[in-house]
Amino acid sequence: MPDPVLRATDLHKTYRSGLLSRGGGVRAVAGVDLELHAGETLGIVGESGCGKSTLARMLVGLERPDQGEVTFQGKPFFTRAGVPRDIRRRVQMVFQDPLTSLNPRMTVHDIVAEPLRVHRLSPDARAMRDRVGELLSLVGLSPDRMNRFPHEFSGGQRQRIGIARALATDPDVIVCDEPVSALDMSVQAQVVNLFAELQRTLGVALVFIAHDLAVVRHVSHRVAVMYLGRVAETGPAAEVYQAPAHPYTKALLSAAPVPKPALRGRSRIMLAGDPPSPVAPPPGCRFHTRCWKAAERCSQEEPVLEAVGEHFAACHFADRAAAQLPSNDR
Ligand code: SF4
């Protein structure tokens, strides 16, 4: 397999300011490794506060990790002088809330043209206008509306404007931080389908972050399930969804609607309580305070990611049997 286009190695990020510094700060991300290959989608899922947005910001260079490294095509993201301009151009981001991520005083033309100006990608105003029109068409919006303001568009259309802006620099990677969670259910599917189509036509690699497993399932080639700042389970999406080995992934999946009739008999696993505070994560396995499979070892020894079938799970008692079943028996 060729080298990944984006690689994160042992990323850590702790926030220590004011009240957050008590108890050593908020350990938002605590040792995450990820790889993203050209043209693929990596889905990252987990509950609120699991560190996925902090991870997203480190993957685009908006946050510097306390420890660990992010590389783009083998080159380090974070240099003494900051993130190199070339990497900033080639790794873009789509934000969660299109209402707050678009400047309400700028026209759609100016919003989408901003990265073209910053990276000097259009020779003149005419070329810039043509390129903005092309980008708006690409995301399903009429170029005739480029002189309007964000408030004149619906939520789904505003997110399309954000996607057009991210595409303006012709990036190799787009990191999408919960890009549909602020949208109505009926609009979510349209925007998810747009991402899938853009990937097919443009070949851009996507990191697609969501708290909803069902959303990620439709667009991802591989998935990573995060819990309290760490990856609990990761691997090819089909295998993780059909044969989850980690108790947390099993619980998340058991709570999601199941389209496949053969799997509808799976009983629902109820998780006890809320995730513990990232200020003081539990010792041993971070999930042991909510895990129905927990044993004494779990509160003492932190599990690391180990191979289970074709994928990896961080659990002392990972369900290896499920991963070995032929797919039509699962
Ligand atoms: Fe549950 Fe123990 Fe596995 Fe953690 S290591 S997920 S507590 S069984």
GROMACS .gro file of C-alpha atoms and ligand atoms in nm:
model
  338
    1MET     CA    1   0.000   0.000   0.000
    2PRO     CA    2   0.137   0.350  -0.081
    3ASP     CA    3   0.234   0.585   0.201
    4PRO     CA    4  -0.060   0.763   0.363
    5VAL     CA    5  -0.132   1.118   0.253
    6LEU     CA    6  -0.193   1.217   0.616
    7ARG     CA    7  -0.048   1.046   0.921
    8ALA     CA    8  -0.090   1.124   1.291
    9THR     CA    9   0.150   0.959   1.533
   10ASP     CA   10   0.095   0.944   1.910
   11LEU     CA   11  -0.097   1.273   1.927
   12HIS     CA   12  -0.161   1.425   2.268
   13LYS     CA   13  -0.342   1.747   2.357
   14THR     CA   14  -0.420   1.874   2.706
   15TYR     CA   15  -0.591   2.208   2.773
   16ARG     CA   16  -0.455   2.390   3.076
   17SER     CA   17  -0.602   2.733   3.131
   18GLY     CA   18  -0.778   2.877   3.438
   19LEU     CA   19  -1.014   2.624   3.592
   20LEU     CA   20  -0.916   2.367   3.328
   21SER     CA   21  -0.567   2.342   3.477
   22ARG     CA   22  -0.703   2.177   3.793
   23GLY     CA   23  -0.607   1.812   3.814
   24GLY     CA   24  -0.358   1.849   3.528
   25GLY     CA   25  -0.600   1.993   3.269
   26VAL     CA   26  -0.842   1.844   3.019
   27ARG     CA   27  -0.678   1.556   2.840
   28ALA     CA   28  -0.869   1.594   2.515
   29VAL     CA   29  -0.653   1.361   2.305
   30ALA     CA   30  -0.427   1.107   2.472
   31GLY     CA   31  -0.217   0.908   2.226
   32VAL     CA   32  -0.391   0.876   1.890
   33ASP     CA   33  -0.239   0.721   1.576
   34LEU     CA   34  -0.420   0.755   1.242
   35GLU     CA   35  -0.350   0.711   0.873
   36LEU     CA   36  -0.545   0.849   0.580
   37HIS     CA   37  -0.472   0.726   0.228
   38ALA     CA   38  -0.529   0.914  -0.097
   39GLY     CA   39  -0.892   0.907  -0.208
   40GLU     CA   40  -1.031   0.729   0.099
   41THR     CA   41  -1.269   0.835   0.374
   42LEU     CA   42  -1.183   0.774   0.736
   43GLY     CA   43  -1.486   0.809   0.963
   44ILE     CA   44  -1.421   0.908   1.325
   45VAL     CA   45  -1.704   0.856   1.573
   46GLY     CA   46  -1.759   0.896   1.943
   47GLU     CA   47  -1.972   1.074   2.203
   48SER     CA   48  -1.939   1.447   2.280
   49GLY     CA   49  -1.617   1.520   2.464
   50CYS     CA   50  -1.427   1.218   2.330
   51GLY     CA   51  -1.168   1.447   2.168
   52LYS     CA   52  -1.270   1.415   1.805
   53SER     CA   53  -1.296   1.790   1.737
   54THR     CA   54  -0.958   1.856   1.900
   55LEU     CA   55  -0.816   1.578   1.685
   56ALA     CA   56  -0.971   1.740   1.375
   57ARG     CA   57  -0.811   2.075   1.458
   58MET     CA   58  -0.470   1.912   1.497
   59LEU     CA   59  -0.513   1.730   1.164
   60VAL     CA   60  -0.553   2.062   0.980
   61GLY     CA   61  -0.289   2.249   1.178
   62LEU     CA   62  -0.526   2.473   1.378
   63GLU     CA   63  -0.399   2.324   1.707
   64ARG     CA   64  -0.043   2.221   1.779
   65PRO     CA   65  -0.019   1.886   1.962
   66ASP     CA   66   0.162   1.878   2.298
   67GLN     CA   67   0.325   1.557   2.187
   68GLY     CA   68   0.333   1.352   1.867
   69GLU     CA   69   0.341   1.450   1.504
   70VAL     CA   70   0.117   1.504   1.201
   71THR     CA   71   0.268   1.459   0.856
   72PHE     CA   72   0.131   1.537   0.511
   73GLN     CA   73   0.286   1.322   0.236
   74GLY     CA   74   0.570   1.250   0.480
   75LYS     CA   75   0.639   1.620   0.558
   76PRO     CA   76   0.586   1.749   0.914
   77PHE     CA   77   0.292   1.982   0.962
   78PHE     CA   78   0.428   2.175   1.254
   79THR     CA   79   0.757   2.353   1.195
   80ARG     CA   80   0.915   2.633   1.400
   81ALA     CA   81   0.759   2.884   1.161
   82GLY     CA   82   0.412   2.725   1.185
   83VAL     CA   83   0.231   2.510   0.927
   84PRO     CA   84   0.388   2.554   0.579
   85ARG     CA   85   0.164   2.747   0.337
   86ASP     CA   86   0.167   2.461   0.087
   87ILE     CA   87   0.029   2.218   0.346
   88ARG     CA   88  -0.236   2.469   0.458
   89ARG     CA   89  -0.353   2.491   0.097
   90ARG     CA   90  -0.370   2.116   0.048
   91VAL     CA   91  -0.543   2.024   0.376
   92GLN     CA   92  -0.874   2.203   0.427
   93MET     CA   93  -1.158   2.188   0.679
   94VAL     CA   94  -1.538   2.195   0.677
   95PHE     CA   95  -1.678   2.312   1.010
   96GLN     CA   96  -1.972   2.189   1.211
   97ASP     CA   97  -2.195   2.493   1.210
   98PRO     CA   98  -2.229   2.665   0.872
   99LEU     CA   99  -2.401   2.962   1.036
  100THR     CA  100  -2.106   3.057   1.255
  101SER     CA  101  -1.830   2.947   1.017
  102LEU     CA  102  -1.942   3.184   0.738
  103ASN     CA  103  -1.891   3.559   0.784
  104PRO     CA  104  -2.245   3.708   0.769
  105ARG     CA  105  -2.114   4.036   0.624
  106MET     CA  106  -1.941   3.873   0.327
  107THR     CA  107  -2.111   3.769   0.004
  108VAL     CA  108  -2.093   3.407  -0.102
  109HIS     CA  109  -1.852   3.513  -0.378
  110ASP     CA  110  -1.613   3.670  -0.127
  111ILE     CA  111  -1.639   3.375   0.114
  112VAL     CA  112  -1.555   3.117  -0.152
  113ALA     CA  113  -1.293   3.344  -0.316
  114GLU     CA  114  -1.107   3.409   0.011
  115PRO     CA  115  -0.882   3.099  -0.009
  116LEU     CA  116  -0.813   3.180  -0.377
  117ARG     CA  117  -0.691   3.525  -0.269
  118VAL     CA  118  -0.492   3.403   0.031
  119HIS     CA  119  -0.310   3.141  -0.176
  120ARG     CA  120  -0.293   3.361  -0.490
  121LEU     CA  121  -0.465   3.102  -0.705
  122SER     CA  122  -0.652   3.333  -0.946
  123PRO     CA  123  -0.472   3.574  -1.181
  124ASP     CA  124  -0.753   3.834  -1.189
  125ALA     CA  125  -1.106   3.916  -1.074
  126ARG     CA  126  -1.266   3.761  -1.382
  127ALA     CA  127  -1.087   3.428  -1.336
  128MET     CA  128  -1.178   3.435  -0.967
  129ARG     CA  129  -1.544   3.491  -1.044
  130ASP     CA  130  -1.543   3.204  -1.295
  131ARG     CA  131  -1.377   2.974  -1.042
  132VAL     CA  132  -1.628   3.067  -0.769
  133GLY     CA  133  -1.913   2.992  -1.013
  134GLU     CA  134  -1.755   2.656  -1.097
  135LEU     CA  135  -1.719   2.566  -0.728
  136LEU     CA  136  -2.079   2.661  -0.651
  137SER     CA  137  -2.202   2.443  -0.938
  138LEU     CA  138  -1.988   2.158  -0.807
  139VAL     CA  139  -2.173   2.165  -0.473
  140GLY     CA  140  -2.516   2.201  -0.632
  141LEU     CA  141  -2.570   2.578  -0.594
  142SER     CA  142  -2.652   2.821  -0.870
  143PRO     CA  143  -2.363   3.059  -0.958
  144ASP     CA  144  -2.631   3.326  -1.006
  145ARG     CA  145  -2.657   3.350  -0.627
  146MET     CA  146  -2.292   3.432  -0.556
  147ASN     CA  147  -2.367   3.796  -0.468
  148ARG     CA  148  -2.605   3.702  -0.189
  149PHE     CA  149  -2.528   3.673   0.181
  150PRO     CA  150  -2.525   3.355   0.397
  151HIS     CA  151  -2.851   3.440   0.578
  152GLU     CA  152  -3.034   3.418   0.243
  153PHE     CA  153  -2.960   3.044   0.226
  154SER     CA  154  -3.098   2.741   0.413
  155GLY     CA  155  -2.879   2.543   0.658
  156GLY     CA  156  -2.799   2.275   0.401
  157GLN     CA  157  -2.714   2.537   0.137
  158ARG     CA  158  -2.488   2.719   0.382
  159GLN     CA  159  -2.300   2.396   0.445
  160ARG     CA  160  -2.262   2.359   0.066
  161ILE     CA  161  -2.104   2.708   0.062
  162GLY     CA  162  -1.860   2.590   0.332
  163ILE     CA  163  -1.778   2.285   0.120
  164ALA     CA  164  -1.721   2.503  -0.190
  165ARG     CA  165  -1.481   2.717   0.015
  166ALA     CA  166  -1.292   2.407   0.130
  167LEU     CA  167  -1.266   2.286  -0.232
  168ALA     CA  168  -1.138   2.620  -0.364
  169THR     CA  169  -0.769   2.535  -0.320
  170ASP     CA  170  -0.809   2.193  -0.486
  171PRO     CA  171  -0.706   2.014  -0.164
  172ASP     CA  172  -0.581   1.656  -0.127
  173VAL     CA  173  -0.749   1.621   0.214
  174ILE     CA  174  -1.062   1.771   0.371
  175VAL     CA  175  -1.126   1.724   0.743
  176CYS     CA  176  -1.500   1.751   0.808
  177ASP     CA  177  -1.582   1.818   1.174
  178GLU     CA  178  -1.941   1.698   1.229
  179PRO     CA  179  -2.048   1.862   0.900
  180VAL     CA  180  -2.410   1.746   0.920
  181SER     CA  181  -2.489   1.745   1.291
  182ALA     CA  182  -2.633   2.100   1.283
  183LEU     CA  183  -2.865   2.012   0.992
  184ASP     CA  184  -3.217   1.868   0.982
  185MET     CA  185  -3.236   1.494   0.933
  186SER     CA  186  -3.387   1.536   0.587
  187VAL     CA  187  -3.095   1.753   0.473
  188GLN     CA  188  -2.822   1.540   0.635
  189ALA     CA  189  -2.852   1.263   0.376
  190GLN     CA  190  -2.825   1.511   0.087
  191VAL     CA  191  -2.503   1.661   0.226
  192VAL     CA  192  -2.356   1.316   0.304
  193ASN     CA  193  -2.435   1.210  -0.054
  194LEU     CA  194  -2.265   1.525  -0.182
  195PHE     CA  195  -1.945   1.434   0.006
  196ALA     CA  196  -1.956   1.081  -0.138
  197GLU     CA  197  -2.006   1.219  -0.490
  198LEU     CA  198  -1.728   1.477  -0.455
  199GLN     CA  199  -1.492   1.207  -0.341
  200ARG     CA  200  -1.578   0.990  -0.641
  201THR     CA  201  -1.536   1.273  -0.890
  202LEU     CA  202  -1.242   1.462  -0.735
  203GLY     CA  203  -1.060   1.181  -0.553
  204VAL     CA  204  -1.012   1.395  -0.242
  205ALA     CA  205  -0.938   1.210   0.084
  206LEU     CA  206  -1.182   1.282   0.368
  207VAL     CA  207  -1.172   1.261   0.744
  208PHE     CA  208  -1.541   1.256   0.834
  209ILE     CA  209  -1.620   1.315   1.200
  210ALA     CA  210  -1.962   1.246   1.352
  211HIS     CA  211  -2.120   1.130   1.676
  212ASP     CA  212  -2.367   0.920   1.480
  213LEU     CA  213  -2.240   0.584   1.354
  214ALA     CA  214  -2.516   0.565   1.094
  215VAL     CA  215  -2.394   0.886   0.926
  216VAL     CA  216  -2.032   0.773   0.910
  217ARG     CA  217  -2.126   0.429   0.782
  218HIS     CA  218  -2.248   0.564   0.447
  219VAL     CA  219  -1.930   0.747   0.354
  220SER     CA  220  -1.641   0.565   0.521
  221HIS     CA  221  -1.396   0.311   0.390
  222ARG     CA  222  -1.239   0.283   0.735
  223VAL     CA  223  -1.360   0.396   1.076
  224ALA     CA  224  -1.204   0.483   1.411
  225VAL     CA  225  -1.421   0.475   1.724
  226MET     CA  226  -1.294   0.716   1.992
  227TYR     CA  227  -1.356   0.704   2.364
  228LEU     CA  228  -1.221   0.963   2.608
  229GLY     CA  229  -0.930   1.080   2.395
  230ARG     CA  230  -0.820   0.743   2.260
  231VAL     CA  231  -0.908   0.510   1.973
  232ALA     CA  232  -1.105   0.211   2.104
  233GLU     CA  233  -1.147   0.029   1.773
  234THR     CA  234  -1.043   0.092   1.414
  235GLY     CA  235  -1.032  -0.080   1.077
  236PRO     CA  236  -1.224  -0.136   0.753
  237ALA     CA  237  -1.576   0.002   0.798
  238ALA     CA  238  -1.750  -0.315   0.677
  239GLU     CA  239  -1.576  -0.533   0.935
  240VAL     CA  240  -1.606  -0.294   1.228
  241TYR     CA  241  -1.979  -0.253   1.161
  242GLN     CA  242  -2.049  -0.621   1.102
  243ALA     CA  243  -1.816  -0.770   1.363
  244PRO     CA  244  -1.741  -0.512   1.633
  245ALA     CA  245  -1.493  -0.651   1.885
  246HIS     CA  246  -1.487  -0.371   2.145
  247PRO     CA  247  -1.772  -0.350   2.401
  248TYR     CA  248  -1.806   0.026   2.341
  249THR     CA  249  -1.848  -0.014   1.963
  250LYS     CA  250  -2.099  -0.294   2.026
  251ALA     CA  251  -2.299  -0.063   2.252
  252LEU     CA  252  -2.297   0.224   2.000
  253LEU     CA  253  -2.403  -0.008   1.720
  254SER     CA  254  -2.673  -0.172   1.925
  255ALA     CA  255  -2.830   0.172   1.978
  256ALA     CA  256  -2.825   0.260   1.606
  257PRO     CA  257  -3.107   0.173   1.363
  258VAL     CA  258  -3.019  -0.146   1.170
  259PRO     CA  259  -3.112  -0.167   0.802
  260LYS     CA  260  -3.007  -0.534   0.761
  261PRO     CA  261  -3.295  -0.766   0.869
  262ALA     CA  262  -3.056  -1.043   0.982
  263LEU     CA  263  -2.903  -0.810   1.241
  264ARG     CA  264  -3.228  -0.674   1.383
  265GLY     CA  265  -3.234  -0.942   1.652
  266ARG     CA  266  -2.928  -0.799   1.825
  267SER     CA  267  -3.023  -0.689   2.172
  268ARG     CA  268  -2.967  -0.332   2.277
  269ILE     CA  269  -2.673  -0.270   2.511
  270MET     CA  270  -2.741   0.015   2.750
  271LEU     CA  271  -2.435   0.209   2.862
  272ALA     CA  272  -2.438   0.312   3.227
  273GLY     CA  273  -2.401   0.685   3.295
  274ASP     CA  274  -2.204   0.948   3.108
  275PRO     CA  275  -1.841   0.929   3.000
  276PRO     CA  276  -1.605   1.019   3.287
  277SER     CA  277  -1.443   1.363   3.286
  278PRO     CA  278  -1.135   1.397   3.066
  279VAL     CA  279  -0.982   1.595   3.356
  280ALA     CA  280  -0.948   1.270   3.549
  281PRO     CA  281  -0.983   0.969   3.319
  282PRO     CA  282  -1.016   0.636   3.501
  283PRO     CA  283  -0.702   0.426   3.545
  284GLY     CA  284  -0.657   0.115   3.336
  285CYS     CA  285  -0.911   0.091   3.055
  286ARG     CA  286  -1.085   0.427   3.022
  287PHE     CA  287  -1.412   0.250   2.949
  288HIS     CA  288  -1.414   0.022   3.255
  289THR     CA  289  -1.654   0.238   3.460
  290ARG     CA  290  -1.928   0.176   3.199
  291CYS     CA  291  -1.833  -0.162   3.055
  292TRP     CA  292  -2.046  -0.469   3.125
  293LYS     CA  293  -1.751  -0.697   3.046
  294ALA     CA  294  -1.511  -0.528   3.288
  295ALA     CA  295  -1.295  -0.750   3.508
  296GLU     CA  296  -1.037  -0.668   3.774
  297ARG     CA  297  -0.758  -0.640   3.519
  298CYS     CA  298  -0.949  -0.367   3.333
  299SER     CA  299  -0.913  -0.109   3.611
  300GLN     CA  300  -0.541  -0.174   3.643
  301GLU     CA  301  -0.399  -0.226   3.296
  302GLU     CA  302  -0.464   0.000   2.997
  303PRO     CA  303  -0.535  -0.205   2.683
  304VAL     CA  304  -0.358  -0.120   2.357
  305LEU     CA  305  -0.488  -0.167   2.002
  306GLU     CA  306  -0.441  -0.529   1.895
  307ALA     CA  307  -0.536  -0.709   1.575
  308VAL     CA  308  -0.880  -0.871   1.573
  309GLY     CA  309  -0.947  -1.019   1.230
  310GLU     CA  310  -0.873  -0.744   0.980
  311HIS     CA  311  -0.910  -0.464   1.230
  312PHE     CA  312  -0.785  -0.347   1.572
  313ALA     CA  313  -0.947  -0.313   1.914
  314ALA     CA  314  -0.812  -0.186   2.248
  315CYS     CA  315  -0.974  -0.433   2.488
  316HIS     CA  316  -0.834  -0.713   2.706
  317PHE     CA  317  -1.139  -0.921   2.621
  318ALA     CA  318  -1.203  -0.823   2.258
  319ASP     CA  319  -1.459  -1.041   2.083
  320ARG     CA  320  -1.230  -1.227   1.843
  321ALA     CA  321  -1.491  -1.487   1.752
  322ALA     CA  322  -1.719  -1.238   1.574
  323ALA     CA  323  -1.437  -1.115   1.348
  324GLN     CA  324  -1.365  -1.470   1.232
  325LEU     CA  325  -1.718  -1.552   1.120
  326PRO     CA  326  -1.793  -1.549   0.747
  327SER     CA  327  -1.976  -1.225   0.673
  328ASN     CA  328  -2.313  -1.394   0.602
  329ASP     CA  329  -2.309  -1.557   0.950
  330ARG     CA  330  -2.272  -1.229   1.140
  331SF4    FE1  331  -1.437  -0.348   2.889
  331SF4    FE2  332  -1.217  -0.440   3.003
  331SF4    FE3  333  -1.237  -0.439   2.740
  331SF4    FE4  334  -1.209  -0.212   2.873
  331SF4     S1  335  -1.060  -0.378   2.859
  331SF4     S2  336  -1.350  -0.250   2.707
  331SF4     S3  337  -1.328  -0.254   3.055
  331SF4     S4  338  -1.362  -0.558   2.882
   0.00000   0.00000   0.00000
